[in-house]
CSV table of C-alpha atoms in Angstrom, one decimal:
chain,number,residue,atom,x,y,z
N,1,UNK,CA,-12.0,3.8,-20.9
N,2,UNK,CA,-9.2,4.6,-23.5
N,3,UNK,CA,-7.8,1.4,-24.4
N,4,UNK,CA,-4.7,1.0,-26.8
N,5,UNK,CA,-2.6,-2.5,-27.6
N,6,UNK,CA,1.1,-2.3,-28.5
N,7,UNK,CA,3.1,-4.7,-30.0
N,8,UNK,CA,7.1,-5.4,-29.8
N,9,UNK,CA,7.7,-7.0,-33.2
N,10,UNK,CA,11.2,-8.5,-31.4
N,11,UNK,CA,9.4,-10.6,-28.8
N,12,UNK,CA,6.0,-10.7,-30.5
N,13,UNK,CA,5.3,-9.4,-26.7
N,14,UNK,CA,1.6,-7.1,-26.2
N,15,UNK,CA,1.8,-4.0,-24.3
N,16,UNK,CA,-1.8,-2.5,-22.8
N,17,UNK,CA,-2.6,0.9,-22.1
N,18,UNK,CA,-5.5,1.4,-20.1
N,19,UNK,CA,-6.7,4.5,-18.9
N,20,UNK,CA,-9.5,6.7,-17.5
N,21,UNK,CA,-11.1,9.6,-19.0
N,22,UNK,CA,-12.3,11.3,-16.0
N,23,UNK,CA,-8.6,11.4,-14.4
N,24,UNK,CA,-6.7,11.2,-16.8
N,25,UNK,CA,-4.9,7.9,-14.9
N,26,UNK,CA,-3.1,5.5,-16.8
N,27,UNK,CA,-1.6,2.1,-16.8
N,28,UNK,CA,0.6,0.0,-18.8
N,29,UNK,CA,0.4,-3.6,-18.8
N,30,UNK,CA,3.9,-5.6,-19.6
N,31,UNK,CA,5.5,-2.7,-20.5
N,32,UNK,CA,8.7,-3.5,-22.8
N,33,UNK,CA,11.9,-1.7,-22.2
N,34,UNK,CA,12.8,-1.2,-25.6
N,35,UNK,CA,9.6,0.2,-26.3
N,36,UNK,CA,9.6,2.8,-23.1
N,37,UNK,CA,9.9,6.2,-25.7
N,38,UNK,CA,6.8,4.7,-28.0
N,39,UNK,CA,5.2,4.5,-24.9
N,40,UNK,CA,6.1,7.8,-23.4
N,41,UNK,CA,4.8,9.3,-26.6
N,42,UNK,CA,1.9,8.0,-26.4
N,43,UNK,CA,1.5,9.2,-23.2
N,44,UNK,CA,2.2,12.7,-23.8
N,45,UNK,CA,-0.5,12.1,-26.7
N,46,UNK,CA,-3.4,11.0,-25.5
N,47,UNK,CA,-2.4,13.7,-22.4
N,48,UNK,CA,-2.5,10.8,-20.0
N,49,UNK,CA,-0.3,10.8,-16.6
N,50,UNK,CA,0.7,7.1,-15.6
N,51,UNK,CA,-0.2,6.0,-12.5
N,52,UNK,CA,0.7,2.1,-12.4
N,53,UNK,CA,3.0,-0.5,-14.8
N,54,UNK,CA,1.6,-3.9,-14.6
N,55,UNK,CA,3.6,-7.2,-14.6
N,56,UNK,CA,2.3,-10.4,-15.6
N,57,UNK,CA,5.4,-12.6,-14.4
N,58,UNK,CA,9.0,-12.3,-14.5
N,59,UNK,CA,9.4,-12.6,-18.4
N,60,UNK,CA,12.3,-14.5,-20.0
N,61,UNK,CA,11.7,-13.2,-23.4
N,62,UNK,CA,12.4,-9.6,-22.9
N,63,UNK,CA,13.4,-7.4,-20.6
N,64,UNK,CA,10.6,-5.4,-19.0
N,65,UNK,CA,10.1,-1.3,-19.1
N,66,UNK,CA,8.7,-0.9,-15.4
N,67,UNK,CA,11.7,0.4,-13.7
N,68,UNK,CA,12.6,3.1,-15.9
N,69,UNK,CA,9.1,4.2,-16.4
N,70,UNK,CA,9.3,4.2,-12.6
N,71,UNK,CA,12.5,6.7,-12.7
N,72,UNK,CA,11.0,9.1,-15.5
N,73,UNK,CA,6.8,9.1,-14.5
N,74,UNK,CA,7.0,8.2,-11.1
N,75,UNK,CA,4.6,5.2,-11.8
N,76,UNK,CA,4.0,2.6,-8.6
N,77,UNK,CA,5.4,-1.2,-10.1
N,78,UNK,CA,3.0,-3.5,-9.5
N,79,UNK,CA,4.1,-7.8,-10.1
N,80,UNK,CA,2.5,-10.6,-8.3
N,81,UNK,CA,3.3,-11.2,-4.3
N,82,UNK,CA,4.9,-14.6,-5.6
N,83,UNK,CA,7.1,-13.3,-8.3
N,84,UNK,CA,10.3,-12.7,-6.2
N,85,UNK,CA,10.5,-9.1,-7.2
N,86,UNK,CA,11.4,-7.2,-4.2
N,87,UNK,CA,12.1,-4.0,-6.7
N,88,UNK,CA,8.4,-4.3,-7.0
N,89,UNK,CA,6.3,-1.1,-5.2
N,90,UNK,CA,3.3,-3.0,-5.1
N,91,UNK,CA,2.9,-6.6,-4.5
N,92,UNK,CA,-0.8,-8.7,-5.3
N,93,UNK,CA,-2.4,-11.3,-4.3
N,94,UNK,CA,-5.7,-12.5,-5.5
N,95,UNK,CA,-8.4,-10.5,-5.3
N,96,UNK,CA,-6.3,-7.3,-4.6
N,97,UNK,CA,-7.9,-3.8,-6.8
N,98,UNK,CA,-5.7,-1.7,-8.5
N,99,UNK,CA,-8.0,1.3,-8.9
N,100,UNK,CA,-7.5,4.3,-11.9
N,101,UNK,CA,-10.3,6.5,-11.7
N,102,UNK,CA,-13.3,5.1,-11.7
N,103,UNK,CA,-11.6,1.9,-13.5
N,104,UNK,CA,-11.0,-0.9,-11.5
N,105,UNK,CA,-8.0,-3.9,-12.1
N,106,UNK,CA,-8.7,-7.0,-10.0
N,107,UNK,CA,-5.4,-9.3,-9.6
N,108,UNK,CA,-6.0,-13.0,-9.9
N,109,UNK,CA,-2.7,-15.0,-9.1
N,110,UNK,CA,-2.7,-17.6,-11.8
N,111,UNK,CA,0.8,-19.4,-11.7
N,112,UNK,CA,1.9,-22.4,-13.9
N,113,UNK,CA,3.8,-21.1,-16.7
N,114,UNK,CA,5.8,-19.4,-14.0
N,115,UNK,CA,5.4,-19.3,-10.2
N,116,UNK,CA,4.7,-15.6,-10.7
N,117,UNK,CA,2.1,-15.3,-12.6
N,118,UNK,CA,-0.9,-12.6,-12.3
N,119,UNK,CA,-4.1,-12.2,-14.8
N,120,UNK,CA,-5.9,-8.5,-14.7
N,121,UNK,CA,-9.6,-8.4,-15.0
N,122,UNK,CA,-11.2,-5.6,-15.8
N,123,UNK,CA,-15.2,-6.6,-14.9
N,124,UNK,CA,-16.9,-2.6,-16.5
N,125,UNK,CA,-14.6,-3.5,-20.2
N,126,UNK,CA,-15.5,-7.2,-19.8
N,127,UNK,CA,-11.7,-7.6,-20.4
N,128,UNK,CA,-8.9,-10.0,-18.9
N,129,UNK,CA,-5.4,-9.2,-19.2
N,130,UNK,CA,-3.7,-13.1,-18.9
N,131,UNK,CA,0.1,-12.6,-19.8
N,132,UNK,CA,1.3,-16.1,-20.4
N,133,UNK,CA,-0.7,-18.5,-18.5
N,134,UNK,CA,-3.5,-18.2,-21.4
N,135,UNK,CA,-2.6,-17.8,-24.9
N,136,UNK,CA,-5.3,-17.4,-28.1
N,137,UNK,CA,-5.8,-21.1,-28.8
N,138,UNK,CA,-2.7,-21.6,-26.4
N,139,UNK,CA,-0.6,-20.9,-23.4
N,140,UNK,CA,2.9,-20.3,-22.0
N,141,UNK,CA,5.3,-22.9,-21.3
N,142,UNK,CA,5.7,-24.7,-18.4
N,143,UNK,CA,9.4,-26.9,-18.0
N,144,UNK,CA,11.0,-23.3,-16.4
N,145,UNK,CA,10.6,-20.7,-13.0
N,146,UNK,CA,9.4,-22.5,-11.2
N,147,UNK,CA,6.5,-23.9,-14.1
N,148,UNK,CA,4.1,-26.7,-13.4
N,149,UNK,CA,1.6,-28.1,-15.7
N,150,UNK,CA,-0.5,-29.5,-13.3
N,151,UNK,CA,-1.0,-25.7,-11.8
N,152,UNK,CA,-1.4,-23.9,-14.9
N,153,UNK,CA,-4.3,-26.0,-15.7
N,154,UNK,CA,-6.2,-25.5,-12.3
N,155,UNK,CA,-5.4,-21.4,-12.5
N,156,UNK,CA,-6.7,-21.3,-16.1
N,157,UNK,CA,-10.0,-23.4,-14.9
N,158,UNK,CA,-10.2,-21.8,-11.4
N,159,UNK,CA,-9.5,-18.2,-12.4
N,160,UNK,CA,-10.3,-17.8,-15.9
N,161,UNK,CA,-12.6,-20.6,-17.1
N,162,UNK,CA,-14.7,-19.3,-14.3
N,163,UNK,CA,-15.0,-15.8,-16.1
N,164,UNK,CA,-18.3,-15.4,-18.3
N,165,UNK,CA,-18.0,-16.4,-22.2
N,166,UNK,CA,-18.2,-12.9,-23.4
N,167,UNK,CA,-15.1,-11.6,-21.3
N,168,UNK,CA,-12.5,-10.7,-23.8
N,169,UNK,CA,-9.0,-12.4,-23.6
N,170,UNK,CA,-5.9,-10.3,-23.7
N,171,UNK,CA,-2.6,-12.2,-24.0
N,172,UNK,CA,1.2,-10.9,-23.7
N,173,UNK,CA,2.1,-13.2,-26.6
N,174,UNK,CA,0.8,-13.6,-30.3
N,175,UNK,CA,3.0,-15.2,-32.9
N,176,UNK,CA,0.2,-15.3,-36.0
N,177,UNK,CA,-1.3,-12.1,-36.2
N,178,UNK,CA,-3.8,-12.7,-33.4
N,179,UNK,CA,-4.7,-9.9,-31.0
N,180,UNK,CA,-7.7,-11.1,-28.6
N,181,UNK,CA,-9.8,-14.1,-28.1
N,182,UNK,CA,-13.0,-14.7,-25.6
N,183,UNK,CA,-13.6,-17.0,-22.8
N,184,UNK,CA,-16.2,-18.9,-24.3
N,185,UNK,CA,-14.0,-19.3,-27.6
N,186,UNK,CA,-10.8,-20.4,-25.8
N,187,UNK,CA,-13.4,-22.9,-23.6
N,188,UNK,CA,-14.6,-24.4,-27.0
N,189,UNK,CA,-11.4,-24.6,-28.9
N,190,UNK,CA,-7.7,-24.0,-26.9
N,191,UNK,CA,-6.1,-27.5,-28.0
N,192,UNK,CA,-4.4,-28.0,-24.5
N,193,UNK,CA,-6.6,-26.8,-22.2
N,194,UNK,CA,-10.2,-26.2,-24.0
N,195,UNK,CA,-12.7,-28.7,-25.3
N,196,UNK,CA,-13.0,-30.9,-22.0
N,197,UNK,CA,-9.7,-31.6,-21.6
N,198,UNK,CA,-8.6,-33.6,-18.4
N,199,UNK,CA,-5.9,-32.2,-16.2
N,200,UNK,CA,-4.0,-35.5,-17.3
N,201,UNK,CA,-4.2,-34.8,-20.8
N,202,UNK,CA,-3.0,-31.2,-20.6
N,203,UNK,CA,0.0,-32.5,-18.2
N,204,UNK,CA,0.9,-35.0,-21.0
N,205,UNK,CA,0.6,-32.5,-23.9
N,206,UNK,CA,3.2,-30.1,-22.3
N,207,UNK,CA,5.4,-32.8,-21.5
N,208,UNK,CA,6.1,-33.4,-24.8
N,209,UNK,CA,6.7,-29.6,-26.0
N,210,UNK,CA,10.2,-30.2,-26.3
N,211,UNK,CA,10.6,-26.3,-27.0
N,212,UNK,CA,14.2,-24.7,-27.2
N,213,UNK,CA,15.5,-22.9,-24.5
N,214,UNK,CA,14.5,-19.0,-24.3
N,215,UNK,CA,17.5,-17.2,-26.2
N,216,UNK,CA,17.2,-14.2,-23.6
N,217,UNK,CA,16.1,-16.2,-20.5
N,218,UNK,CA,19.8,-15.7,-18.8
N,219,UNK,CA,19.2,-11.8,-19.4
N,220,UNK,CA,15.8,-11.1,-18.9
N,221,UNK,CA,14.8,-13.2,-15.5
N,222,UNK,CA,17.6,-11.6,-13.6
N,223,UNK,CA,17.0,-7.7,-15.5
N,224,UNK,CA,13.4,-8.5,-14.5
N,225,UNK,CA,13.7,-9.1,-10.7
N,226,UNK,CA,14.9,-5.8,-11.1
N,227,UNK,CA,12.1,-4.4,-12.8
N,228,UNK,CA,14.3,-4.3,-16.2
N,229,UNK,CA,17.0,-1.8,-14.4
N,230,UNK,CA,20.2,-4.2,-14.4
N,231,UNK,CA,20.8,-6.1,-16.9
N,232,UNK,CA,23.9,-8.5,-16.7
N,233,UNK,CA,26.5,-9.8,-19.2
N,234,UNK,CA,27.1,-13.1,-19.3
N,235,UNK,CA,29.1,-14.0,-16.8
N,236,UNK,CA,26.7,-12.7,-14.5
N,237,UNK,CA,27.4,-9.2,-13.3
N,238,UNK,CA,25.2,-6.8,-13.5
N,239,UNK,CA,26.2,-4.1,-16.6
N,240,UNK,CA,24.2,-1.2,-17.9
N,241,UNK,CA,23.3,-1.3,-22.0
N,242,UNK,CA,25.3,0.3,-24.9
N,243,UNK,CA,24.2,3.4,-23.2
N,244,UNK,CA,23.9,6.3,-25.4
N,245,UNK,CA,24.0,7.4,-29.2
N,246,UNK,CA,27.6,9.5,-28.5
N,247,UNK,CA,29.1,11.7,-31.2
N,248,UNK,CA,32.3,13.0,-30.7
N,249,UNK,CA,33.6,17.1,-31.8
N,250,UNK,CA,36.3,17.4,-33.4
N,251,UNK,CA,38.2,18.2,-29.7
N,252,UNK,CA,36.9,15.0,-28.8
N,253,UNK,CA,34.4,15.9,-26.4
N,254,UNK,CA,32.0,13.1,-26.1
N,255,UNK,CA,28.2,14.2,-27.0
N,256,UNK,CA,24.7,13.5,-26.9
N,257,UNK,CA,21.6,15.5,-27.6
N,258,UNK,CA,18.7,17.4,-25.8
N,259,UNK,CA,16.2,14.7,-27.5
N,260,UNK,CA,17.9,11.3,-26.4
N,261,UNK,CA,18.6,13.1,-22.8
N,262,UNK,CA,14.7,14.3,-22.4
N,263,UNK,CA,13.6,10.6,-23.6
N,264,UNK,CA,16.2,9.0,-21.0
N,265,UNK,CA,16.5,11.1,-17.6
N,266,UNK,CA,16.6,8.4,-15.3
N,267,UNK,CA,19.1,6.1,-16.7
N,268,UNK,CA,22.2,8.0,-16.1
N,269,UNK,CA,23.5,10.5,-13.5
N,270,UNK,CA,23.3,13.9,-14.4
N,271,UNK,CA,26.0,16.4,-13.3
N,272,UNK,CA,25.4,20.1,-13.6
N,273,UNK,CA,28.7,22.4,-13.5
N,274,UNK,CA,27.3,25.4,-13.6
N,275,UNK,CA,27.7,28.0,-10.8
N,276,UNK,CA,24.5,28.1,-7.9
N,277,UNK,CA,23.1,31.2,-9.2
N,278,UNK,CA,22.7,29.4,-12.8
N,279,UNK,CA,21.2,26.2,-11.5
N,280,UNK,CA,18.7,28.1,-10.0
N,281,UNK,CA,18.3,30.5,-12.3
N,282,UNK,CA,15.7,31.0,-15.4
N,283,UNK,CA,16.9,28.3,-17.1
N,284,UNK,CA,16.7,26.0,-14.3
N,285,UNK,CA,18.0,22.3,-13.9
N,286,UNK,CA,17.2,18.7,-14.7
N,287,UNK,CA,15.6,16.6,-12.3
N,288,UNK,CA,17.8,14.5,-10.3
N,289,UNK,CA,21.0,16.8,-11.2
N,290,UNK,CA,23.8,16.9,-8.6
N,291,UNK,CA,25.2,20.3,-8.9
N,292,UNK,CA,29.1,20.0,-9.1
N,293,UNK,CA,30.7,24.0,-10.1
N,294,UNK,CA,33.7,23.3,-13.1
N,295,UNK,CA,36.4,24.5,-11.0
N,296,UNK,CA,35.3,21.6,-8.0
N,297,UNK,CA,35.0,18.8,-10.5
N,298,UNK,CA,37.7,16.8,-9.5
N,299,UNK,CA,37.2,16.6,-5.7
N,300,UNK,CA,33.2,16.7,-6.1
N,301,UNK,CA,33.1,13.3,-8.0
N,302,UNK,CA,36.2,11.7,-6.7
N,303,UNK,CA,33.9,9.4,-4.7
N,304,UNK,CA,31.5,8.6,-7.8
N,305,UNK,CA,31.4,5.2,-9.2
N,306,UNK,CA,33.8,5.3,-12.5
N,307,UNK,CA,31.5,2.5,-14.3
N,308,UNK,CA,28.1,4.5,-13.7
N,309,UNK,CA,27.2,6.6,-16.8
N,310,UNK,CA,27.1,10.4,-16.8
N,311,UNK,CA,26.1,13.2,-18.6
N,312,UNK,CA,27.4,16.6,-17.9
N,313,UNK,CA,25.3,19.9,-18.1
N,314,UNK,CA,25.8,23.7,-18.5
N,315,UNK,CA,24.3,26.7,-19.6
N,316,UNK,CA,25.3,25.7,-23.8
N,317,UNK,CA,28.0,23.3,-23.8
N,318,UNK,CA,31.3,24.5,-23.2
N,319,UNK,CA,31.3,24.0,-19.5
N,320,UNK,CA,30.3,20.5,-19.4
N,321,UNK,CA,32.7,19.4,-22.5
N,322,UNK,CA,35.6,20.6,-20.5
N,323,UNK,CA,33.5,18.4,-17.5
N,324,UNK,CA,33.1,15.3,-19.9
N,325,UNK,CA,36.8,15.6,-20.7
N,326,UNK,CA,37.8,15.5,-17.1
N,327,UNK,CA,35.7,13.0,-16.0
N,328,UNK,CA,37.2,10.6,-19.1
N,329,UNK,CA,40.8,11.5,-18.0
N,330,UNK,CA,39.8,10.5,-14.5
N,331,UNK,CA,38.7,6.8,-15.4
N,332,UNK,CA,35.1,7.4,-15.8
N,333,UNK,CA,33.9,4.8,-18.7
N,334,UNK,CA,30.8,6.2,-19.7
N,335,UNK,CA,30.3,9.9,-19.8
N,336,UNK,CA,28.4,12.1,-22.5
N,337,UNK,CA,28.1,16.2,-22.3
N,338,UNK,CA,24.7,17.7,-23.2
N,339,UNK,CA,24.9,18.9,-26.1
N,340,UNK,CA,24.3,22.6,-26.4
N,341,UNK,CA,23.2,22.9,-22.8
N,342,UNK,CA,20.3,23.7,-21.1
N,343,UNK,CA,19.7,26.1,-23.7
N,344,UNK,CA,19.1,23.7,-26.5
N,345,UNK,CA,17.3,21.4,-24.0
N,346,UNK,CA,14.7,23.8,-23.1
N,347,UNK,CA,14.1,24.7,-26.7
N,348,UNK,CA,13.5,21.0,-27.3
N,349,UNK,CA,10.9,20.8,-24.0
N,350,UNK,CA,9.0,23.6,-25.5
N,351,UNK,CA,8.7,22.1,-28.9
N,352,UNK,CA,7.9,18.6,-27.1
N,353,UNK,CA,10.6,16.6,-29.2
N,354,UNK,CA,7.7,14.5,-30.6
N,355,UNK,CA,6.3,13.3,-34.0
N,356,UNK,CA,3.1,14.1,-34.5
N,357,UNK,CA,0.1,11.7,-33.2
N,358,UNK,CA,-0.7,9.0,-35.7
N,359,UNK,CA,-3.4,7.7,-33.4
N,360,UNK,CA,-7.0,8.9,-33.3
N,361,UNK,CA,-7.0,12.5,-31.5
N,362,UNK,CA,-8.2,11.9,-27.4
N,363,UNK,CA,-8.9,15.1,-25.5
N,364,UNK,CA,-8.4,14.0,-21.7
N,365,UNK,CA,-8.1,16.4,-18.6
């Protein structure tokens, strides 16, 4: 099994990569949305396809990466059957496999910190993947979603505690430098719930937390119902991020490059105004693209939501800043042309528009 760990310094959140060597099949567990092009890259490394993102809960602390690794790799979501994600693909209950290859994920529904929550056991790594609901010398929260003290403590003892010592502990948090535990050690010496502790004590040990309120909880729980693909504002409605690194020319033709294009097909709608005989030409076409000619511009995207961002494409540029232009004059807020066209783009494809590896050399497939 290739196994890597990944860390978002922001949210001191872990990311898993699991894969396996005979297929080539990966997953991510808890993937971060900020983190989606470290991730890709790694991909494209270790020359791994992935096959499924894996959700712990509904996170409050960050917004997750599912949906848009969904849009770009085609990946199946997977999130607990209690979670209240219907964006989800796949939905688990206890005892459900996920199956990679000859690697096998078992789903254990362990709620408490959150209604939602889902541990993944791997039995062939001797590994547990427990997101929140166990913690090195710890575990999550319990006073929001849905939380309950009292059922933390019997889905750690039921569904973890029940694991053998030697199975190593995973967690989606670590906030001193920590990166894995075991059973046996978190049995012997987790303050709250190790050592012997009665389901009395734990409840009174969380009661009096008194832990600030998550600084990103009104975000992230609604982004994450969505599997991280709306995020809303604060007053509730449902916006898309700063959406692109834009440089203007000096006509004013809004512009962004082959690179930050490639690493983000998915997130924006892509508009080709080339002529039929180009789009299927040699150079050939983006995924997704909606092929709109120059001179039909204005009637072809007359119906098109003015709030969605676009980019617009062509053979090298010219086209599609005349296209960006339009579509500005015509009350579209977010709209970027590709900079230097398909041309460019292709160039960038070949080159793979990606730093060299800095982790150890896997040959797969």
């Amino acid at each position: 099994m290739i196994f890597r760990q990944l860390f978002d310094p922001e949210s001191s959140t872990y990311t898993y990569l699991l894969a396996d060597e005979g297929t080539c099949q990966a997953v991510l567990i808890d993937p971060v949305r900020d983190q989606v092009e470290r991730d890709e890259q790694l991909l494209r490394e270790l020359d791994l396809k992935l096959a499924y993102t894996l959700e712990t809960h509904v996170h409050a602390d960050h917004i997750a990466g599912s949906g848009v690794l969904r849009q770009r790799l085609g990946s199946t979501s997977v999130m607990s059957a209690r979670a209240g994600a219907s964006c989800a693909d796949r939905l688990v209950e206890t005892g459900d496999l996920i199956e990679v290859g000859d690697l096998v994920i078992e789903a254990r529904l362990t709620p408490g910190h959150t209604s939602g929550c889902v541990s993944y056991v791997v039995p062939q790594a001797k590994r547990v993947f427990t997101g929140d609901t166990l913690l090195i010398r710890g575990c999550g929260r319990t006073d929001f979603q849905q939380g309950s003290a009292e059922t933390l403590y019997d889905s750690v003892h039921q569904q973890l505690f029940t694991l053998p010592d030697d199975f190593a502990v995973y967690p989606g948090h670590d906030y001193k430098g920590r990166t894995s535990s075991t059973i046996g050690e978190e049995k012997k010496h987790n303050p709250r719930l190790g050592g012997g502790k009665s389901k009395e004590e734990f409840a009174r040990i969380m009661a009096n937390l008194k832990l600030a309120h998550p600084k990103k909880i009104d975000v992230a729980v609604p982004a994450n119902l969505e599997c991280g693909l709306k995020i809303p504002n604060v007053a509730g409605e449902a916006v898309e991020k700063a959406w692109a690194p834009i440089e203007r020319t000096g006509g004013g033709v809004p512009e962004v490059t082959a690179g930050w294009v490639k690493a983000h097909l998915g997130e924006f709608r892509v508009l080709d105004v080339r002529e039929e005989d180009e789009y299927n030409g040699p150079l050939s076409h983006l995924p997704g693209s909606e092929l709109v000619p120059l001179g039909t511009v204005e009637h072809g995207v007359k119906d098109w939501d003015r709030k969605a961002p676009v980019v617009t494409v062509c053979r090298s540029g010219g086209r599609s800043g005349r296209a960006a232009l339009a579509l500005e004059k015509m009350g579209f807020e977010r709209v970027a042309s590709l900079r230097g066209g398909m041309l460019v783009y292709r160039e960038v494809e070949k080159s793979g528009g990606a730093a060299e590896a800095e982790a150890e050399p896997v040959v797969c497939g």
